[in-house]
Amino acid sequence: FDLDEALAKYPTRYEESMNTVLVQEMERFNKLTSTIRNSLKNLLKAIKGLVVMSSDLEDVGRNLAVGKLPETWAKRSYPSLKPLGSYVNDLLARLLMLQTWFEQGKPSLFWISGFYFTQAFLTAAKQNYARKFKIPIDLLDFDYEVMRQTPTSAPEDGVYVNGLFIDGARWDAHAHALGESLPKVLFDTCPVLWIKPAKKADISPGQSYVCPVYKTSVRRGALSTTGHSTNYVLPVLLPSHRPQDYWIRRGVALLCALDD
């Protein structure tokens, strides 16, 4: 991605924090794709005997042969448990999402799983609301609404997101609430979520399950330098006709990406 061109088209603006998210995401993916490209070029040179075959290049070659993600790439990458083929397809889909955003403007529906640093996107959504209504961002939190139909236009406040999977349960469209998993079905696709910033005092959980969102199915991560977890994203309130303990015992969670 050309960052100068992106900055010119999407400059840093007080009322639109998503511009900054787009440019920062492009920068992160540029570093990742550069690492992948350079390691593959050097591996070819090493095979031809033009450069020394280092331990890192040997690791890349070995992992490519068995279809695993090389450690060199994983260090620069977003969390992923996918095999190499699926990882490359996933990476291309993420790059296409950013390219489409750059060319066609901010989307009305965001693929939340496609972000490298998801917390920055969520903070930007909250920041836009805080600046619009002149409310301190510390007083805000997210409220959630599961949409019955896929929206065609962006909401007045907040963001529409998709791309999440329910692990340990399914979405019952008729009851519009969490339901028991169907036999032999491990994961279910979560409908479009409307993430709405609101004052903490105005948010009423009602009869819902506080469902954690993770980037991968490992469900554990380390604290990064930003203070955020490398795997845990945020809690989402999903409508439920059963008590919280029922779903907690089943280990119900939302995942951004599956392992296949």
Rosetta silent file (secondary structure, phi, psi, omega in degrees, C-alpha in Angstrom):
SEQUENCE: FDLDEALAKYPTRYEESMNTVLVQEMERFNKLTSTIRNSLKNLLKAIKGLVVMSSDLEDVGRNLAVGKLPETWAKRSYPSLKPLGSYVNDLLARLLMLQTWFEQGKPSLFWISGFYFTQAFLTAAKQNYARKFKIPIDLLDFDYEVMRQTPTSAPEDGVYVNGLFIDGARWDAHAHALGESLPKVLFDTCPVLWIKPAKKADISPGQSYVCPVYKTSVRRGALSTTGHSTNYVLPVLLPSHRPQDYWIRRGVALLCALDD
SCORE:     score description
SCORE:     0.000 S_00000001
   1 L     0.000  142.155  175.839    0.000    0.000    0.000 S_00000001
   2 L   -87.663  104.331 -175.261    1.127    3.557   -0.745 S_00000001
   3 H   -68.215  -34.464  178.785    0.872    5.214    2.691 S_00000001
   4 H   -63.685  -42.464  178.744    1.461    8.752    1.348 S_00000001
   5 H   -66.583  -39.163  179.122   -1.425    8.354   -1.087 S_00000001
   6 H   -65.102  -41.524  178.660   -3.611    6.876    1.667 S_00000001
   7 H   -65.574  -35.097  179.598   -2.805    9.797    4.001 S_00000001
   8 H   -69.450  -38.814 -178.825   -3.625   12.291    1.267 S_00000001
   9 H   -80.030  -34.819 -179.322   -6.989   10.639    0.541 S_00000001
  10 L  -124.570   73.444 -177.910   -7.803    9.856    4.197 S_00000001
  11 L   -69.908  161.098  176.918   -6.123   12.596    6.287 S_00000001
  12 L   -66.877  117.307 -178.404   -6.211   12.632   10.087 S_00000001
  13 E  -125.322  143.899 -177.536   -9.492   14.358   10.982 S_00000001
  14 L   -61.839  -39.593 -173.449  -10.943   15.190   14.382 S_00000001
  15 L   -91.375   -3.061 -179.536  -14.436   13.963   13.485 S_00000001
  16 E  -137.835   90.577 -178.209  -13.368   10.757   11.643 S_00000001
  17 L   -74.072  -17.611 -178.556  -10.979    8.498   13.542 S_00000001
  18 H   -63.986  -26.026  177.385  -11.488    5.638   11.051 S_00000001
  19 H   -59.757  -43.926  179.226   -9.104    7.395    8.634 S_00000001
  20 H   -64.664  -39.353  179.005   -6.263    6.860   11.106 S_00000001
  21 H   -60.481  -44.917 -178.630   -7.292    3.201   11.564 S_00000001
  22 H   -60.284  -48.552 -177.502   -7.119    2.583    7.801 S_00000001
  23 H   -65.300  -41.437  179.641   -3.643    4.103    7.412 S_00000001
  24 H   -66.357  -38.388  177.230   -2.276    2.308   10.492 S_00000001
  25 H   -63.708  -42.352  178.101   -3.692   -1.031    9.301 S_00000001
  26 H   -59.191  -41.655 -179.688   -2.077   -0.496    5.893 S_00000001
  27 H   -63.804  -42.942 -179.975    1.254    0.173    7.590 S_00000001
  28 H   -64.305  -43.039 -179.561    1.033   -3.018    9.668 S_00000001
  29 H   -71.747  -29.417  174.468    0.154   -5.162    6.661 S_00000001
  30 H   -60.062  -43.051 -179.963    2.927   -3.525    4.626 S_00000001
  31 H   -64.472  -40.696 -179.419    5.452   -4.740    7.229 S_00000001
  32 H   -66.419  -49.800 -178.631    3.978   -8.254    7.154 S_00000001
  33 H   -65.727  -33.114  176.830    3.882   -8.567    3.358 S_00000001
  34 H   -64.586  -42.350  177.563    7.398   -7.101    3.132 S_00000001
  35 H   -61.240  -45.052 -179.710    8.675   -9.776    5.573 S_00000001
  36 H   -63.574  -47.065 -177.622    6.990  -12.539    3.551 S_00000001
  37 H   -62.222  -46.753 -177.944    8.250  -11.203    0.216 S_00000001
  38 H   -64.959  -40.717 -179.070   11.852  -10.745    1.387 S_00000001
  39 H   -66.122  -36.944  179.243   12.061  -14.177    3.031 S_00000001
  40 H   -69.670  -40.113  177.152   10.777  -15.884   -0.146 S_00000001
  41 H   -61.853  -46.435 -178.748   13.230  -13.959   -2.356 S_00000001
  42 H   -67.284  -33.383  178.174   16.148  -14.823   -0.076 S_00000001
  43 H   -64.135  -42.474  177.655   15.047  -18.468    0.113 S_00000001
  44 H   -62.162  -42.376  178.560   15.165  -18.724   -3.694 S_00000001
  45 H   -63.715  -39.501 -179.015   18.632  -17.134   -3.709 S_00000001
  46 H   -66.480  -38.210  177.942   19.791  -19.534   -0.976 S_00000001
  47 H   -63.963  -36.620  178.518   18.532  -22.544   -2.949 S_00000001
  48 H   -78.461  -10.382  179.504   20.510  -21.313   -5.967 S_00000001
  49 L    86.719   15.405 -178.404   23.574  -20.839   -3.758 S_00000001
  50 L   -83.651  -27.361  176.342   23.724  -17.050   -4.178 S_00000001
  51 L  -132.472  165.999 -179.550   23.386  -16.318   -0.434 S_00000001
  52 L   -72.989  137.191  176.532   24.046  -18.290    2.749 S_00000001
  53 L   -79.828   97.274 -179.271   21.183  -20.551    3.904 S_00000001
  54 L   -76.951  170.584  179.400   20.560  -19.152    7.386 S_00000001
  55 H   -64.997  -34.222  178.430   18.588  -20.961   10.101 S_00000001
  56 H   -65.499  -44.295  179.823   15.635  -18.588    9.511 S_00000001
  57 H   -66.999  -36.751  177.991   15.563  -19.349    5.779 S_00000001
  58 H   -63.431  -40.142  178.113   15.890  -23.056    6.497 S_00000001
  59 H   -63.970  -41.508  177.731   12.901  -22.781    8.843 S_00000001
  60 H   -60.456  -49.004 -179.082   10.885  -20.993    6.118 S_00000001
  61 H   -61.196  -42.421 -178.881   11.717  -23.705    3.570 S_00000001
  62 H   -64.625  -44.141 -178.606   10.920  -26.535    5.986 S_00000001
  63 H   -70.202  -35.837  177.057    7.555  -25.043    6.997 S_00000001
  64 H   -63.175  -35.988 -178.025    6.559  -24.263    3.402 S_00000001
  65 H   -66.442  -33.302 -177.979    7.211  -27.911    2.522 S_00000001
  66 H  -103.400    5.481  175.610    4.812  -29.171    5.197 S_00000001
  67 L    75.274   31.340  177.531    2.220  -26.392    4.810 S_00000001
  68 L  -110.894  160.488  179.073    2.824  -24.628    8.138 S_00000001
  69 L   -77.231  120.191  179.159    3.227  -20.937    8.911 S_00000001
  70 L   -61.791  146.510 -178.399    6.971  -20.105    9.219 S_00000001
  71 H   -60.599  -36.967  179.600    8.068  -18.650   12.568 S_00000001
  72 H   -59.836  -40.453  179.053    9.592  -15.605   10.816 S_00000001
  73 H   -72.851  -40.906 -175.959    6.199  -14.723    9.364 S_00000001
  74 H   -61.128  -33.967 -179.760    4.297  -15.498   12.583 S_00000001
  75 H   -63.818  -31.575 -178.864    6.394  -12.960   14.538 S_00000001
  76 H   -95.416   -6.926 -169.915    5.189  -10.182   12.204 S_00000001
  77 L   -94.831  166.293  168.738    1.699  -11.576   11.765 S_00000001
  78 L   -73.216  159.222 -179.642   -1.677  -11.229   13.451 S_00000001
  79 L   -60.744  130.523  179.090   -2.666  -14.272   15.611 S_00000001
  80 L  -156.783  137.563  177.270   -3.643  -17.204   13.400 S_00000001
  81 L  -109.775   10.013 -176.084   -3.847  -20.990   13.814 S_00000001
  82 L   -74.008  149.845  170.939   -4.606  -21.672   10.138 S_00000001
  83 L   -67.327  167.919 -170.315   -2.441  -23.936    7.968 S_00000001
  84 H   -56.194  -46.274 -177.934   -0.339  -22.162    5.328 S_00000001
  85 H   -60.505  -46.992  179.259   -2.821  -22.419    2.436 S_00000001
  86 H   -67.323  -34.800  179.732   -5.743  -21.075    4.469 S_00000001
  87 H   -62.977  -43.922 -179.322   -3.488  -18.405    6.023 S_00000001
  88 H   -63.956  -43.476  177.746   -2.509  -17.056    2.591 S_00000001
  89 H   -61.620  -40.494  178.968   -6.168  -16.950    1.478 S_00000001
  90 H   -64.887  -42.939  178.959   -7.083  -15.177    4.729 S_00000001
  91 H   -62.426  -43.719  179.545   -4.249  -12.663    4.285 S_00000001
  92 H   -63.180  -36.822  178.263   -5.329  -11.907    0.699 S_00000001
  93 H   -65.711  -38.515  178.661   -8.923  -11.344    1.909 S_00000001
  94 H   -67.030  -41.829  178.878   -7.680   -8.874    4.542 S_00000001
  95 H   -64.988  -38.781  178.639   -5.577   -7.004    1.971 S_00000001
  96 H   -64.945  -38.355  178.430   -8.572   -6.879   -0.384 S_00000001
  97 H   -59.395  -45.815 -179.895  -10.735   -5.427    2.417 S_00000001
  98 H   -68.030  -39.386  179.455   -8.273   -2.562    2.961 S_00000001
  99 H   -64.119  -40.972  178.365   -7.854   -1.986   -0.797 S_00000001
 100 H   -65.557  -41.247  177.213  -11.647   -1.823   -1.263 S_00000001
 101 H   -60.451  -44.053 -178.872  -11.921    0.601    1.673 S_00000001
 102 H   -64.209  -41.450 -174.636   -9.214    2.780    0.133 S_00000001
 103 H   -81.755  -38.025 -171.592  -10.789    2.805   -3.334 S_00000001
 104 H  -107.865   -2.881 -179.344  -14.513    2.947   -2.519 S_00000001
 105 L    95.037  174.296 -176.481  -14.572    4.749    0.837 S_00000001
 106 L   -59.075  128.032 -178.681  -15.501    3.648    4.344 S_00000001
 107 L   -72.682  156.231  177.061  -17.686    0.511    4.241 S_00000001
 108 L   -82.131  -24.095  179.857  -21.130    0.407    5.845 S_00000001
 109 E  -127.040  120.097 -176.784  -20.409   -3.120    7.149 S_00000001
 110 E   -95.973  136.387  172.108  -16.982   -3.923    8.614 S_00000001
 111 E   -84.877   95.124 -171.356  -15.381   -7.374    8.543 S_00000001
 112 H   -64.445  -26.990 -179.666  -14.122   -7.250   12.147 S_00000001
 113 H   -72.669  -14.872 -175.267  -11.998  -10.385   11.700 S_00000001
 114 H   -85.280   -3.727 -178.246   -9.975   -8.671    8.970 S_00000001
 115 L   -85.297  143.098  175.129   -8.237   -6.148   11.211 S_00000001
 116 L   -72.013  -48.389 -179.408   -4.671   -6.651   12.386 S_00000001
 117 L  -120.497   88.866 -172.481   -5.271   -4.629   15.562 S_00000001
 118 H   -62.384  -34.268 -176.700   -9.009   -4.898   16.267 S_00000001
 119 H   -61.969  -32.407  179.446   -8.883   -2.770   19.443 S_00000001
 120 H   -65.618  -40.111  178.099   -7.831    0.306   17.429 S_00000001
 121 H   -62.885  -43.829 -179.088  -10.939   -0.035   15.246 S_00000001
 122 H   -67.968  -39.609  177.752  -13.217   -0.333   18.301 S_00000001
 123 H   -63.653  -38.920  179.324  -11.571    2.631   20.024 S_00000001
 124 H   -63.441  -39.679  178.398  -12.049    4.716   16.862 S_00000001
 125 H   -62.867  -41.017  179.286  -15.774    3.888   16.814 S_00000001
 126 H   -69.429  -38.712 -178.150  -16.037    4.995   20.442 S_00000001
 127 H   -66.611  -39.732  177.695  -13.920    8.086   19.802 S_00000001
 128 H   -59.216  -42.487  179.943  -16.106    9.234   16.895 S_00000001
 129 H   -67.052  -44.076 -178.624  -19.169    9.061   19.163 S_00000001
 130 H   -61.073  -41.581 -178.505  -17.386   10.839   22.035 S_00000001
 131 H   -74.766  -32.509  179.857  -16.288   13.709   19.789 S_00000001
 132 H   -66.397  -43.377 -176.213  -19.657   13.989   18.060 S_00000001
 133 H  -103.728    5.381  177.526  -21.602   14.362   21.324 S_00000001
 134 L    54.678   50.682  177.433  -18.725   15.899   23.349 S_00000001
 135 L  -113.935  135.498  176.089  -18.777   13.158   25.994 S_00000001
 136 L   -57.572  133.051 -174.891  -15.568   12.015   27.758 S_00000001
 137 H   -63.310  -24.761  179.271  -14.553    8.676   26.220 S_00000001
 138 H   -66.691  -21.867 -178.744  -13.993    7.207   29.724 S_00000001
 139 H   -88.182   -2.792 -175.454  -17.750    7.446   30.374 S_00000001
 140 E  -101.228  151.460  170.560  -18.591    5.382   27.271 S_00000001
 141 E  -144.990 -178.903 -178.762  -18.949    1.660   26.703 S_00000001
 142 E  -101.994  138.758  167.254  -20.501   -0.483   23.977 S_00000001
 143 E  -109.373  158.324 -172.752  -24.080   -1.669   23.700 S_00000001
 144 E  -132.655  145.835  174.608  -24.944   -4.392   21.186 S_00000001
 145 E  -138.314  126.761  177.195  -27.810   -5.311   18.910 S_00000001
 146 E   -85.343  121.286 -175.348  -27.985   -8.470   16.790 S_00000001
 147 L   -79.529  141.252  178.546  -29.478   -7.489   13.433 S_00000001
 148 L   -79.777  -27.843  178.471  -32.289   -9.572   11.935 S_00000001
 149 L  -132.109  157.725  177.805  -31.286   -8.597    8.392 S_00000001
 150 L   -73.136  120.642 -178.113  -28.030   -7.500    6.765 S_00000001
 151 L   -70.181  153.040 -179.439  -28.065   -3.667    6.680 S_00000001
 152 L  -105.231  -13.705  179.211  -27.437   -1.841    3.408 S_00000001
 153 L  -134.969  160.320 -177.657  -26.266    1.488    4.837 S_00000001
 154 L   -69.824  149.384  178.716  -24.057    2.601    7.727 S_00000001
 155 L   -73.788  162.496  178.061  -25.708    3.364   11.101 S_00000001
 156 L   -63.494  -44.056  177.566  -26.035    6.907   12.428 S_00000001
 157 L  -133.318  149.505 -179.681  -23.766    6.039   15.383 S_00000001
 158 L    82.645 -165.499 -177.311  -21.550    3.036   16.003 S_00000001
 159 E  -140.299  149.723  169.358  -20.604    0.362   13.458 S_00000001
 160 E   -93.738  133.429  178.997  -22.047   -2.756   11.851 S_00000001
 161 E  -132.459  150.595  172.905  -19.666   -5.741   11.980 S_00000001
 162 E  -139.886 -177.597  178.315  -19.698   -9.316   10.703 S_00000001
 163 L    98.929    9.269  179.726  -17.238  -12.205   10.415 S_00000001
 164 L   -97.752  153.112  178.798  -17.655  -13.690   13.905 S_00000001
 165 E  -123.415  139.751  178.639  -18.283  -17.360   14.735 S_00000001
 166 E   -92.650  124.309  179.215  -20.126  -18.755   17.774 S_00000001
 167 E  -107.528  123.044  177.159  -18.253  -21.563   19.525 S_00000001
 168 L    95.629   -2.570  178.560  -20.248  -23.842   21.858 S_00000001
 169 L  -158.266 -174.273  174.673  -23.718  -22.623   20.828 S_00000001
 170 E  -140.083  166.747  176.924  -25.676  -21.385   17.819 S_00000001
 171 E   -95.090  118.772  178.524  -27.786  -18.386   16.931 S_00000001
 172 E   -89.281  102.822 -174.891  -31.502  -19.217   16.992 S_00000001
 173 L   -66.311  -33.224 -178.756  -32.966  -16.818   14.437 S_00000001
 174 L   -69.125  -43.631  179.697  -36.587  -17.641   15.360 S_00000001
 175 L   -83.964  -12.303 -176.067  -36.097  -16.940   19.078 S_00000001
 176 L    52.772   49.775 -178.850  -33.560  -14.185   18.279 S_00000001
 177 E  -159.778  170.475  175.797  -31.326  -15.522   21.056 S_00000001
 178 E   -64.269  143.995  178.222  -28.552  -18.012   21.761 S_00000001
 179 E  -139.074  170.819  179.335  -29.571  -21.631   21.382 S_00000001
 180 L   -64.361  144.001  176.459  -28.141  -25.127   21.777 S_00000001
 181 L   -62.951  147.223  174.709  -25.671  -26.269   19.100 S_00000001
 182 L   -76.242  154.018 -178.726  -27.031  -28.629   16.483 S_00000001
 183 L   -55.820  134.270  176.921  -25.621  -32.186   16.548 S_00000001
 184 L    63.934   16.393  176.035  -22.100  -32.464   15.042 S_00000001
 185 L  -112.683  110.465 -174.932  -21.948  -28.702   14.350 S_00000001
 186 L   -79.480  -39.540 -174.939  -19.057  -27.120   16.234 S_00000001
 187 E  -127.869  150.987  176.314  -19.386  -23.519   15.066 S_00000001
 188 E  -129.974  145.805  179.706  -22.197  -21.276   13.896 S_00000001
 189 E   -76.086  131.507  178.425  -21.943  -17.987   12.005 S_00000001
 190 L   -82.371  136.116  177.020  -22.918  -14.977   14.081 S_00000001
 191 L   -64.204  176.423  178.832  -25.332  -12.526   12.403 S_00000001
 192 L   -63.299  133.025  178.250  -24.404   -8.891   11.814 S_00000001
 193 E  -105.812  137.468  171.557  -23.782   -7.037   15.081 S_00000001
 194 E  -101.202  110.957  178.516  -24.487   -3.366   15.635 S_00000001
 195 E   -92.871  112.089 -172.840  -21.871   -2.089   18.074 S_00000001
 196 E  -113.260  115.755  173.037  -23.313    1.084   19.596 S_00000001
 197 E   -67.048  141.472  178.797  -21.283    3.387   21.857 S_00000001
 198 E  -157.626  163.607  176.117  -23.339    4.685   24.777 S_00000001
 199 E   -65.390  139.391 -178.217  -22.899    6.060   28.275 S_00000001
 200 H   -56.165  -36.680 -177.432  -22.103    3.296   30.765 S_00000001
 201 H   -68.229  -22.783 -175.808  -24.967    4.471   32.985 S_00000001
 202 H   -92.456   -7.112 -176.288  -27.463    4.068   30.101 S_00000001
 203 L   -88.024  122.891  178.289  -26.521    0.482   29.196 S_00000001
 204 L  -114.420  116.306 -177.257  -28.859   -2.181   30.572 S_00000001
 205 L   -61.510  -32.740 -178.085  -27.654   -5.784   30.081 S_00000001
 206 L    61.372 -149.223  177.928  -31.192   -7.176   30.381 S_00000001
 207 L   -92.846   90.833 -176.301  -31.467  -10.929   29.825 S_00000001
 208 E  -147.474  165.979  177.800  -28.225  -11.549   27.980 S_00000001
 209 E  -109.131  127.765  177.650  -24.975  -13.501   28.068 S_00000001
 210 E   -79.757   98.415 -171.564  -21.703  -11.573   28.338 S_00000001
 211 E   -97.490  121.723  178.710  -19.877  -13.412   25.571 S_00000001
 212 E   -73.697  146.399  177.215  -16.085  -13.003   25.236 S_00000001
 213 E  -111.470  127.775  177.990  -14.617  -12.430   21.765 S_00000001
 214 E  -121.363  153.688  178.942  -11.262  -14.012   20.870 S_00000001
 215 L   -75.702  -35.610  178.840   -9.155  -13.744   17.727 S_00000001
 216 L  -133.025  171.971 -176.329   -8.387  -17.492   17.683 S_00000001
 217 L   -77.433   -4.520  178.630   -9.737  -20.639   19.336 S_00000001
 218 L   -65.191  -33.934  177.887   -6.748  -20.855   21.732 S_00000001
 219 L    62.564   29.231  172.293   -8.561  -18.343   23.996 S_00000001
 220 L  -148.492  155.324  179.798   -5.404  -17.133   25.632 S_00000001
 221 L  -159.813 -179.460  177.544   -2.893  -14.419   24.848 S_00000001
 222 L  -113.008  154.356  176.429   -0.207  -12.187   26.255 S_00000001
 223 E   -74.405  126.617  178.322   -0.464   -8.526   27.173 S_00000001
 224 L   -85.138  177.882 -178.185    1.067   -6.391   24.429 S_00000001
 225 L   -66.189  -19.047  179.246    2.868   -3.086   24.964 S_00000001
 226 L   -82.156   -6.926 -177.927   -0.433   -1.237   24.356 S_00000001
 227 L    91.238   -0.514  178.405   -1.973   -2.943   27.397 S_00000001
 228 L   -97.740  154.942  175.616   -4.306   -5.034   25.234 S_00000001
 229 E   -74.210  149.118  177.938   -4.364   -8.816   25.019 S_00000001
 230 L   -77.656   -9.252 -177.635   -2.962  -10.374   21.839 S_00000001
 231 L  -128.228  -45.959  179.709   -6.018  -12.641   21.637 S_00000001
 232 E   -71.561  136.460 -177.077   -8.947  -11.384   23.752 S_00000001
 233 E  -106.161  -65.149 -179.234  -10.885   -8.561   22.060 S_00000001
 234 E  -169.593  165.721  174.377  -13.937   -7.505   24.112 S_00000001
 235 E   -90.705  139.560  179.773  -17.143   -8.825   25.780 S_00000001
 236 E  -119.230  135.887  177.545  -20.335   -8.798   23.690 S_00000001
 237 E   -87.391  113.971  178.715  -23.874   -8.910   25.105 S_00000001
 238 E  -110.513  132.479  178.819  -25.899  -11.584   23.265 S_00000001
 239 E   -56.683  138.323 -178.621  -29.647  -12.056   23.947 S_00000001
 240 L  -149.545  142.949  176.335  -30.346  -15.247   25.866 S_00000001
 241 L   -97.270    3.746 -179.923  -33.360  -16.953   27.437 S_00000001
 242 L  -118.489  158.748  179.596  -31.109  -18.920   29.788 S_00000001
 243 L   -67.778  161.467 -178.523  -28.977  -17.741   32.748 S_00000001
 244 H   -56.069  -44.426 -176.074  -25.315  -16.794   32.300 S_00000001
 245 H   -55.456  -33.027 -177.785  -24.033  -19.897   34.132 S_00000001
 246 H   -60.385  -45.924 -177.982  -25.628  -22.152   31.530 S_00000001
 247 H   -80.211  -30.382  178.501  -23.500  -20.752   28.692 S_00000001
 248 H   -62.861  -43.452  179.592  -20.387  -20.287   30.859 S_00000001
 249 H   -64.301  -26.091  177.546  -20.354  -24.020   31.653 S_00000001
 250 L   -87.743   -4.618  178.056  -20.540  -24.711   27.922 S_00000001
 251 L    65.831   36.779 -177.100  -17.623  -22.364   27.276 S_00000001
 252 L   -71.159  131.214  178.919  -19.550  -20.296   24.732 S_00000001
 253 E  -149.696  163.603  172.751  -17.435  -17.630   23.026 S_00000001
 254 E  -101.636  135.992  179.250  -17.206  -15.669   19.785 S_00000001
 255 E  -117.294  140.234  176.865  -14.181  -16.282   17.540 S_00000001
 256 L   -77.633  -30.444 -177.552  -12.833  -13.968   14.844 S_00000001
 257 L  -146.451  144.868  176.576  -11.241  -16.833   12.914 S_00000001
 258 L   -90.398  176.457 -174.838  -11.473  -20.618   12.774 S_00000001
 259 L   -90.996   -3.510 -176.241   -8.512  -23.014   12.585 S_00000001
 260 L  -105.084    0.000    0.000   -9.168  -24.314    9.070 S_00000001
